[in-house]
PDB file of C-alpha atoms in Angstrom:
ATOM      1  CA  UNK A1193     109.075  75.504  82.344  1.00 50.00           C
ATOM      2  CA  UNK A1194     106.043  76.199  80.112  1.00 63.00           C
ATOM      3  CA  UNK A1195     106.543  79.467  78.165  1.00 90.00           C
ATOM      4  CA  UNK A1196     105.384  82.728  80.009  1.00 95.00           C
ATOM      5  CA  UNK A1197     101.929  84.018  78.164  1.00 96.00           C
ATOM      6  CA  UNK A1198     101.361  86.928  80.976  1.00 97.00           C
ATOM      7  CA  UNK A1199     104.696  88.962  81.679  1.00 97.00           C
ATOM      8  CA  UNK A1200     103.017  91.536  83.412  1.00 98.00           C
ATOM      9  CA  UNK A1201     100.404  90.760  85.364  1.00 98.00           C
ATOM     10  CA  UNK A1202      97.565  92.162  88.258  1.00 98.00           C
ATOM     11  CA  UNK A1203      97.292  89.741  90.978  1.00 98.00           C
ATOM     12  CA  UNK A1204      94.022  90.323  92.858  1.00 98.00           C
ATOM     13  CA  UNK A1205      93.952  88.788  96.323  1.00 96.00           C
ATOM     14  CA  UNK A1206      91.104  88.305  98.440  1.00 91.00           C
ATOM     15  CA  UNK A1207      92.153  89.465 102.081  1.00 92.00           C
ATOM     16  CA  UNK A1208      89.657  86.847 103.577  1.00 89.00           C
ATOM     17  CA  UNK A1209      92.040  84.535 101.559  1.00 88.00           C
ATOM     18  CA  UNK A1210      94.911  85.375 103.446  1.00 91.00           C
ATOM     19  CA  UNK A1211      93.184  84.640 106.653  1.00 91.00           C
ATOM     20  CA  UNK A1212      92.995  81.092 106.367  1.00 88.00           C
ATOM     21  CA  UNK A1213      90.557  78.830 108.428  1.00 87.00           C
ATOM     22  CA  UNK A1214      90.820  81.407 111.570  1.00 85.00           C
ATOM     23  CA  UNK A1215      88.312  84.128 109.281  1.00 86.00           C
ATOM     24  CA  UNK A1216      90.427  87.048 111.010  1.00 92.00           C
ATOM     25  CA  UNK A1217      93.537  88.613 110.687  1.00 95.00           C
ATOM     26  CA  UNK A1218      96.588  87.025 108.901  1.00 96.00           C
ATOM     27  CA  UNK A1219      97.819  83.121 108.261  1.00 95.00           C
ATOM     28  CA  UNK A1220     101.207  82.584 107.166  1.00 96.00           C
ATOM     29  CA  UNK A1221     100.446  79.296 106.332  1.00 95.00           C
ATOM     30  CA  UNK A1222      98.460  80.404 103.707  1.00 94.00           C
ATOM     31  CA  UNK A1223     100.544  83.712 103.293  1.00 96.00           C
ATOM     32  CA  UNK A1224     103.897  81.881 102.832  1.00 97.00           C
ATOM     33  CA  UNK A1225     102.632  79.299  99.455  1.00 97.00           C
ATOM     34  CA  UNK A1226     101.418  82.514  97.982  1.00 97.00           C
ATOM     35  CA  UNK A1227     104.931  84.379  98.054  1.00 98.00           C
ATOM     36  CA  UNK A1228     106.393  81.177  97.410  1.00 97.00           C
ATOM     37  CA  UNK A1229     104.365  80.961  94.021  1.00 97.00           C
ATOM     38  CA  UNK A1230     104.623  84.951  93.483  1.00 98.00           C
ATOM     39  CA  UNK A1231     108.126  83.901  93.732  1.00 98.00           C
ATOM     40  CA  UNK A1232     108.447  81.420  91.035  1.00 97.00           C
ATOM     41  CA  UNK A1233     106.785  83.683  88.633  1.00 97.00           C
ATOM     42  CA  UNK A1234     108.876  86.223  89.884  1.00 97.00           C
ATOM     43  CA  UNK A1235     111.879  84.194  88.639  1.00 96.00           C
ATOM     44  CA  UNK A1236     110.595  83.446  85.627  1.00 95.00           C
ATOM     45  CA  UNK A1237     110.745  87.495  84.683  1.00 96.00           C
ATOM     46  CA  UNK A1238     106.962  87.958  85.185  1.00 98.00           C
ATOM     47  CA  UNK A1239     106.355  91.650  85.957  1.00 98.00           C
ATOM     48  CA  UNK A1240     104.029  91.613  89.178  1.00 98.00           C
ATOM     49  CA  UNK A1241     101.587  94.057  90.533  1.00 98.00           C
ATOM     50  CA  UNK A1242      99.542  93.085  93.723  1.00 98.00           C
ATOM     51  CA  UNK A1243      96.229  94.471  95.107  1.00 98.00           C
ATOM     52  CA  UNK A1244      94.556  92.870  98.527  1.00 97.00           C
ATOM     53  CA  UNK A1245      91.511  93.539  99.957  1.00 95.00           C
ATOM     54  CA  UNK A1246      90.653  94.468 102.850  1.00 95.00           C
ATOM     55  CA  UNK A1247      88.132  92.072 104.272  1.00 92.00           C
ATOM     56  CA  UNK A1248      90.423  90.144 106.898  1.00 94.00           C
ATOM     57  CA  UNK A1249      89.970  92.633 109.064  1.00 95.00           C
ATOM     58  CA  UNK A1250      87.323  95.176 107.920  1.00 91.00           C
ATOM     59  CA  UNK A1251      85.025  95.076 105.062  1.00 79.00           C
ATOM     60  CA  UNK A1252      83.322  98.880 104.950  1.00 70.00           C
ATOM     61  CA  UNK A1253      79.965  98.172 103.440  1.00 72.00           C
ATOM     62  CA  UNK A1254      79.471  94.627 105.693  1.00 76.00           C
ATOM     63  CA  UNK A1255      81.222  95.692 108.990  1.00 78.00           C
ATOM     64  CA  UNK A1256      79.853  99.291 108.755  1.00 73.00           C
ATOM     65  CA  UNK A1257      76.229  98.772 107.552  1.00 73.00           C
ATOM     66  CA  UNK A1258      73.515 100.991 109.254  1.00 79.00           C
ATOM     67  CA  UNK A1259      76.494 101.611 111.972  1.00 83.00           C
ATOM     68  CA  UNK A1260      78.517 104.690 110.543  1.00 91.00           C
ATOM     69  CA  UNK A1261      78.484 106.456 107.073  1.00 92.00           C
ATOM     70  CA  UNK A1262      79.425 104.937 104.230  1.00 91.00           C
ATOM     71  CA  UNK A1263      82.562 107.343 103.299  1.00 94.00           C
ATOM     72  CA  UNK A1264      83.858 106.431 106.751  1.00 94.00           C
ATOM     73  CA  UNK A1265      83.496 102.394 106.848  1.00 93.00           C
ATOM     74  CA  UNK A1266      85.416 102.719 103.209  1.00 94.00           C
ATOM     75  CA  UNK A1267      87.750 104.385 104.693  1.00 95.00           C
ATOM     76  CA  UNK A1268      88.463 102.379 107.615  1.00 95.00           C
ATOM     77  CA  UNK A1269      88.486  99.491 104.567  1.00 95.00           C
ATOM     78  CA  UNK A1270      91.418 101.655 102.910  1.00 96.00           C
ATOM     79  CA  UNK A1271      93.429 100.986 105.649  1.00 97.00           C
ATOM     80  CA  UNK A1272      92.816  97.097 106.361  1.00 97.00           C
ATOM     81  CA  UNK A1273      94.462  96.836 102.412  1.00 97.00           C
ATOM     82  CA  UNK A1274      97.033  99.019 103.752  1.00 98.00           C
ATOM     83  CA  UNK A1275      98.009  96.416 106.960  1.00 97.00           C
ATOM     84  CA  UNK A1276      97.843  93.189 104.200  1.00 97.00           C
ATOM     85  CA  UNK A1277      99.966  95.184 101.688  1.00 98.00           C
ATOM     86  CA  UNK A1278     102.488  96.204 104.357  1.00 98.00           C
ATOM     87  CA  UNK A1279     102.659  92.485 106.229  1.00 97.00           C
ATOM     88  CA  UNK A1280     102.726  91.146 102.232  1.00 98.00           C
ATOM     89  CA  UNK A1281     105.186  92.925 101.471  1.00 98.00           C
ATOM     90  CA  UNK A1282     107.279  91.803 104.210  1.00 98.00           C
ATOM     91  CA  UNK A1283     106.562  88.213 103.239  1.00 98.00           C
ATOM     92  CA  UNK A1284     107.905  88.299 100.335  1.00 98.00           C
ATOM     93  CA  UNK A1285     111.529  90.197 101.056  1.00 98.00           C
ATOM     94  CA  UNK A1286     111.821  86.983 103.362  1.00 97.00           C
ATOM     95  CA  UNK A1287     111.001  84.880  99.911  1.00 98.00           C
ATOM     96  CA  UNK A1288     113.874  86.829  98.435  1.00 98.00           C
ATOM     97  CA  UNK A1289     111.688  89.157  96.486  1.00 98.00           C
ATOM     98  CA  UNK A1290     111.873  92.617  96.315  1.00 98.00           C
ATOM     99  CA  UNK A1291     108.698  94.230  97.097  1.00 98.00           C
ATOM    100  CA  UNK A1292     107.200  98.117  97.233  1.00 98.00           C
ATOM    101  CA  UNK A1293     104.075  99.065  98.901  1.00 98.00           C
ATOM    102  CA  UNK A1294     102.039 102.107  96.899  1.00 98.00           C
ATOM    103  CA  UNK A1295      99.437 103.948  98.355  1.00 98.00           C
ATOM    104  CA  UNK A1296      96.663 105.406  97.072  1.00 98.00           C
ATOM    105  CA  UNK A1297      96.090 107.933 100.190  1.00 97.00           C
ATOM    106  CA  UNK A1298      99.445 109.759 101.311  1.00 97.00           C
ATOM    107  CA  UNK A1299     100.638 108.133 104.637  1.00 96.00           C
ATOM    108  CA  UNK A1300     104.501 108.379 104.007  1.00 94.00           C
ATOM    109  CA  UNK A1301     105.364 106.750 107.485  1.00 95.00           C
ATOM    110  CA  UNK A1302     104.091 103.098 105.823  1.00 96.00           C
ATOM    111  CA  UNK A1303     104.428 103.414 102.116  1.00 98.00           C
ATOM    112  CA  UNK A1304     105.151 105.860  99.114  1.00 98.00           C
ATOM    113  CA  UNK A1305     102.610 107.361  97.551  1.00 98.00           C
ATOM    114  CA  UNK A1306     101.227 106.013  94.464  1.00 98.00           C
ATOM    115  CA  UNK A1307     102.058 107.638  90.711  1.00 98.00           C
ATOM    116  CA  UNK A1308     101.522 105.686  87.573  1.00 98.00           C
ATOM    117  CA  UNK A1309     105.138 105.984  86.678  1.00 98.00           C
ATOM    118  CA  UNK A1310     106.819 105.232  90.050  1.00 98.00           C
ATOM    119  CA  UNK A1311     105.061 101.616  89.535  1.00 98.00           C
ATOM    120  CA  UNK A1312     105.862 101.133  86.440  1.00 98.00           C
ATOM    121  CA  UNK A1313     109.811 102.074  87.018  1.00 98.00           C
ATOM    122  CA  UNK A1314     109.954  99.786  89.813  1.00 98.00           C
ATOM    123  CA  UNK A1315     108.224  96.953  88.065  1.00 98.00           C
ATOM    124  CA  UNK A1316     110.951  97.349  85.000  1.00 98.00           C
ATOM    125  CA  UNK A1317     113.143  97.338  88.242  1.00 98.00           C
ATOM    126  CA  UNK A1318     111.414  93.786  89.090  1.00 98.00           C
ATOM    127  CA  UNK A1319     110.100  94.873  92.309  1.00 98.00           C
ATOM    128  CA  UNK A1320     106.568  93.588  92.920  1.00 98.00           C
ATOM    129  CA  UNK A1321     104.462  96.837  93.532  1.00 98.00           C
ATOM    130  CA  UNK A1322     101.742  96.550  95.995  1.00 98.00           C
ATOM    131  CA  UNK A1323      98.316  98.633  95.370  1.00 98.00           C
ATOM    132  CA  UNK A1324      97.306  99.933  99.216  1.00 98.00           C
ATOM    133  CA  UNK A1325      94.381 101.991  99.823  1.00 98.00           C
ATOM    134  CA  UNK A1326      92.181 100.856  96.792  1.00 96.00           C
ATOM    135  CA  UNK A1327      91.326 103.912  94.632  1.00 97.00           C
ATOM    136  CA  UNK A1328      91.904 106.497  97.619  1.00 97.00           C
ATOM    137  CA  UNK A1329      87.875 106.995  96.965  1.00 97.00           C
ATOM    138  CA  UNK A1330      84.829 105.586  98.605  1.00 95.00           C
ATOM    139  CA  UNK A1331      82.017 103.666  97.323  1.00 94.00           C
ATOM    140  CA  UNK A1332      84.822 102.013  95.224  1.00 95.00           C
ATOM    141  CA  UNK A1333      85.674  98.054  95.850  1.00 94.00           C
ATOM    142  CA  UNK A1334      89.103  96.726  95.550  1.00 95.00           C
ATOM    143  CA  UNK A1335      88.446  94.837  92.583  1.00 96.00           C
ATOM    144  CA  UNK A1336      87.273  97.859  90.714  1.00 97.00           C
ATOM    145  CA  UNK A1337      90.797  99.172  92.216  1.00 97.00           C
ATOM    146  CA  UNK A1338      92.541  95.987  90.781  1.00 98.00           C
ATOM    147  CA  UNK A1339      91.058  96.771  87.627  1.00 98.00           C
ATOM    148  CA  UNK A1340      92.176 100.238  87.465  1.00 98.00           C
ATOM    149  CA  UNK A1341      95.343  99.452  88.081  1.00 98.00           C
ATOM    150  CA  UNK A1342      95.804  97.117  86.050  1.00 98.00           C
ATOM    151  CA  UNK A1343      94.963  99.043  83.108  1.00 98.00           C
ATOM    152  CA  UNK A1344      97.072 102.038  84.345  1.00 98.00           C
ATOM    153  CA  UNK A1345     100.274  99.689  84.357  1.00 98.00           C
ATOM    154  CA  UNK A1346      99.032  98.348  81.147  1.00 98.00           C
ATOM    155  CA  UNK A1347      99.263  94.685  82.344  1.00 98.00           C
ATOM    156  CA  UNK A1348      98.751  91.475  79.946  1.00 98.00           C
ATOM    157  CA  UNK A1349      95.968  90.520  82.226  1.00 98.00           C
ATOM    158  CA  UNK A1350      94.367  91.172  85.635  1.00 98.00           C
ATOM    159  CA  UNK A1351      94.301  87.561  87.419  1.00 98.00           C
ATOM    160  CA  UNK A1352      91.549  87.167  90.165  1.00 96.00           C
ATOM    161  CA  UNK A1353      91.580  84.483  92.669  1.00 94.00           C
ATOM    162  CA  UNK A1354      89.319  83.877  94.479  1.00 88.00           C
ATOM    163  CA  UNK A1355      88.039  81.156  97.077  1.00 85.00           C
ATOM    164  CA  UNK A1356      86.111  79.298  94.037  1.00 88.00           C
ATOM    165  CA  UNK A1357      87.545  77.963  90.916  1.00 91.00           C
ATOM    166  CA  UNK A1358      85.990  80.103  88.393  1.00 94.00           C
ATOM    167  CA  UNK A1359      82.453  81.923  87.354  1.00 95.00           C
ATOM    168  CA  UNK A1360      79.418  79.632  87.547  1.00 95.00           C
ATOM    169  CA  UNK A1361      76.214  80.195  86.542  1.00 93.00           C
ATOM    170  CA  UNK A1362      75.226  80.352  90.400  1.00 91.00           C
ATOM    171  CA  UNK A1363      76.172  80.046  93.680  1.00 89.00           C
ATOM    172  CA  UNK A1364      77.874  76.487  93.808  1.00 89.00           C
ATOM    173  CA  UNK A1365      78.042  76.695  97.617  1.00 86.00           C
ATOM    174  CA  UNK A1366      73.892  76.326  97.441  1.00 90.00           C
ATOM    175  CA  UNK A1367      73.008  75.382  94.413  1.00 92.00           C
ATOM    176  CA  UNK A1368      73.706  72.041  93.023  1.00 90.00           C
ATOM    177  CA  UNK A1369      73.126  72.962  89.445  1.00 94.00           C
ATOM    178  CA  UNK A1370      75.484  75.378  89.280  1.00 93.00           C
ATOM    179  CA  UNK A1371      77.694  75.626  85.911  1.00 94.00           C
ATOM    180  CA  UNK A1372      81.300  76.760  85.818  1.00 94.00           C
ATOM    181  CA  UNK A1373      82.093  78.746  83.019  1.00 96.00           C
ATOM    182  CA  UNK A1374      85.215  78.264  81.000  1.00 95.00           C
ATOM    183  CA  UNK A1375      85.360  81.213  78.966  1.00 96.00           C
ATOM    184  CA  UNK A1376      83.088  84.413  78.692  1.00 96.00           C
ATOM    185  CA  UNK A1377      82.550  87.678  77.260  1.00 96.00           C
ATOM    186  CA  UNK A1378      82.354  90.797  79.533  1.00 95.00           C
ATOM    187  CA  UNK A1379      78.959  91.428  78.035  1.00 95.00           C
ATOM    188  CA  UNK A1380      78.015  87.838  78.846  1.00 95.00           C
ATOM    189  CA  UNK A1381      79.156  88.593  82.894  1.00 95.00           C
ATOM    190  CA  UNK A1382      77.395  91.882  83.246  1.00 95.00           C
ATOM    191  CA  UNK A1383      73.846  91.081  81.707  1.00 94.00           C
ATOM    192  CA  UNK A1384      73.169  87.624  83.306  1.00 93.00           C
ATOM    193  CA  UNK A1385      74.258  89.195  86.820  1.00 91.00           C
ATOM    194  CA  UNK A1386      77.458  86.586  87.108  1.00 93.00           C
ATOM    195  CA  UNK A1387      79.692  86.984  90.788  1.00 84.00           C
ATOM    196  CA  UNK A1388      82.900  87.473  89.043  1.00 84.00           C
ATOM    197  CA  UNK A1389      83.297  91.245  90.163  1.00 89.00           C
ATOM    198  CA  UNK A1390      81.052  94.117  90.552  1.00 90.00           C
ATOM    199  CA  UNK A1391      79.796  95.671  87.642  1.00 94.00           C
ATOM    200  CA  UNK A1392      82.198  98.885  88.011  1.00 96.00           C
ATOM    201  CA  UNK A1393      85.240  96.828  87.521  1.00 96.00           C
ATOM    202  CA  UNK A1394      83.568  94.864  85.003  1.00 96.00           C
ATOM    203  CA  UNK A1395      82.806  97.843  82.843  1.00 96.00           C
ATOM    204  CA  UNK A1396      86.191  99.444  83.345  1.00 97.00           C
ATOM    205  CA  UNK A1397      87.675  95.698  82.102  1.00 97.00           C
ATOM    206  CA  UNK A1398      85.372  96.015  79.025  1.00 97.00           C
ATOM    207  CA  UNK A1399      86.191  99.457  78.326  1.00 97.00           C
ATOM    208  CA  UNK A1400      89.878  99.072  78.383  1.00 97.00           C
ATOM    209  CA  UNK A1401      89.957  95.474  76.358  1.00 97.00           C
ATOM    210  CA  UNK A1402      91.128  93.894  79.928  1.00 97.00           C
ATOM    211  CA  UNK A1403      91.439  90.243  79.963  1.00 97.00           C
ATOM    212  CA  UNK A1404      90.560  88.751  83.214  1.00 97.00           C
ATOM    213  CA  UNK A1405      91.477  85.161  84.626  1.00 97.00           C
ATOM    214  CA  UNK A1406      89.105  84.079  87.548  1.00 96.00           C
ATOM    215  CA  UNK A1407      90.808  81.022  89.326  1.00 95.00           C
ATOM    216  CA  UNK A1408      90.929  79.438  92.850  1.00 92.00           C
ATOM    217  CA  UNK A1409      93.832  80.649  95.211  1.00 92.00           C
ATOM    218  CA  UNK A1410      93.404  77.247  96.609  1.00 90.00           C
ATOM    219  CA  UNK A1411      96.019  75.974  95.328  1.00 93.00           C
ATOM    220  CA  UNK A1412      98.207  78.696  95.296  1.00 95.00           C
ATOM    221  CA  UNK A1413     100.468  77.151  92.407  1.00 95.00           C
ATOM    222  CA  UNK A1414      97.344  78.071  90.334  1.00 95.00           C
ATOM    223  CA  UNK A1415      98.925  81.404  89.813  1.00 97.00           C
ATOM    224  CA  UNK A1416     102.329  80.025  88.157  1.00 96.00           C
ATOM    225  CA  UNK A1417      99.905  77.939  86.146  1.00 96.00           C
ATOM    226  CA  UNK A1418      97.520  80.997  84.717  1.00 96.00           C
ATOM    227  CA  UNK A1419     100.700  83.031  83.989  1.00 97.00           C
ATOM    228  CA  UNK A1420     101.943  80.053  81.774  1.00 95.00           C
ATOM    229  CA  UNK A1421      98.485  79.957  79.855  1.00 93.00           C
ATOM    230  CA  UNK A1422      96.998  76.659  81.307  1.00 94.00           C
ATOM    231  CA  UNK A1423      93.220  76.742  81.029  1.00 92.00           C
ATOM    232  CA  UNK A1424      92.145  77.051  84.692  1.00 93.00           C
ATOM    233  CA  UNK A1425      89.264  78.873  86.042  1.00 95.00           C
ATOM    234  CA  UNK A1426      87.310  81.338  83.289  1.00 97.00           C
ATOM    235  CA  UNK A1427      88.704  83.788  81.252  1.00 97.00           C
ATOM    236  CA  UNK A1428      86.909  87.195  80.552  1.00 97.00           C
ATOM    237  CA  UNK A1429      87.673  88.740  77.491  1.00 95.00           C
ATOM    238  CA  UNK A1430      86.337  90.145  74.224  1.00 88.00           C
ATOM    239  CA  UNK A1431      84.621  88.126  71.415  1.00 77.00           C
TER     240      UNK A1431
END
């Protein structure tokens, strides 16, 4: 086993990740490889926060454009990261991993409510604390919620996979010409306009010294491999 660079980390999952070929709703044969990797670094004494978006089953501006307000499709977003922390969660107590589900709004029939301290105690516990409910604030996405919590736990580094293997230059679904990125500065992301996350969470990264790891979830082994400082994906981080 490589030695650990990351020992506490911020694992950012996509919920359309979790939802496999189908688009909707959960796949466990996508769910399961995850937890089994979460697992491994689990084992090897990494310190593990999760946050999941919503988009599996509701993303607020998409799904709610020009059909409700804003404040309410977010909110009905909220709630989809709620379902995919809760069924996560459960996933990975059947792994053999103790896991804690935090929530950002107060619903204490499905989780606890989140306080900056409560997550780190059960981290130092080594329970894998999952971020539900984003923020708890519209007009917020949950990467910008990854970020912040990341920085509030005061992880090593906030890991984002993602359905592509890093940053590129473009779109490398539709453009050919496209350039992956192997290392950049936060400056370098926010003025050339690069899809790694939206600018909020970019600028909260930059103003906390927040490294960030872009990779594919793929291959969900990936995330073992990041925590062990193997050069996959791009890394954002100061000069």
């Amino acid at each position: 086993m490589s030695q650990i660079k990351y020992k506490r980390i911020l694992l950012k999952l996509s919920g359309e990740a979790l939802a496999g070929e189908q688009h909707r709703g959960l796949d466990y044969s996508v769910i399961h490889p995850v937890c089994e990797a979460i697992r491994q670094c689990h084992e090897n004494g990494v310190q593990i926060g999760l946050v999941i978006g919503g988009g599996n089953f509701w993303r607020g501006v998409k799904d709610g454009a020009d059909k409700m307000q804003r404040s309410h499709g977010d909110a009905m977003g909220m709630l989809a990261t709620v379902m995919n922390c809760i069924a996560m969660a459960d996933a990975l107590e059947q792994h053999g991993v103790p896991a804690r589900v935090l929530s950002a709004v107060e619903m204490n029939k499905f989780a606890e409510y989140f306080t900056r301290d409560t997550a780190d105690r059960y981290l130092n516990e080594g329970k894998v604390v999952l971020f539900a409910a984003g923020t708890g604030n519209p007009y917020f996405s949950t990467d910008t919620g990854a970020v912040l919590r990341g920085v509030e736990i005061e992880a090593d580094a906030i890991l984002m996979a993602k359905n592509v293997d890093g940053i590129y230059s473009a779109d490398p679904n539709t453009d050919p010409t496209a350039v992956k990125f192997d290392e950049l500065t936060y400056d370098e992301v926010l003025a050339r306009h690069l899809k790694a996350t939206d600018t909020t969470a970019m600028t909260l990264a930059m103003d906390n010294h927040m490294t960030l790891v872009c990779f594919a979830l793929a291959d969900p082994s990936n995330i073992l491999r990041v925590v062990c400082g193997e050069k996959i994906g791009t890394i954002v981080k100061e000069d």
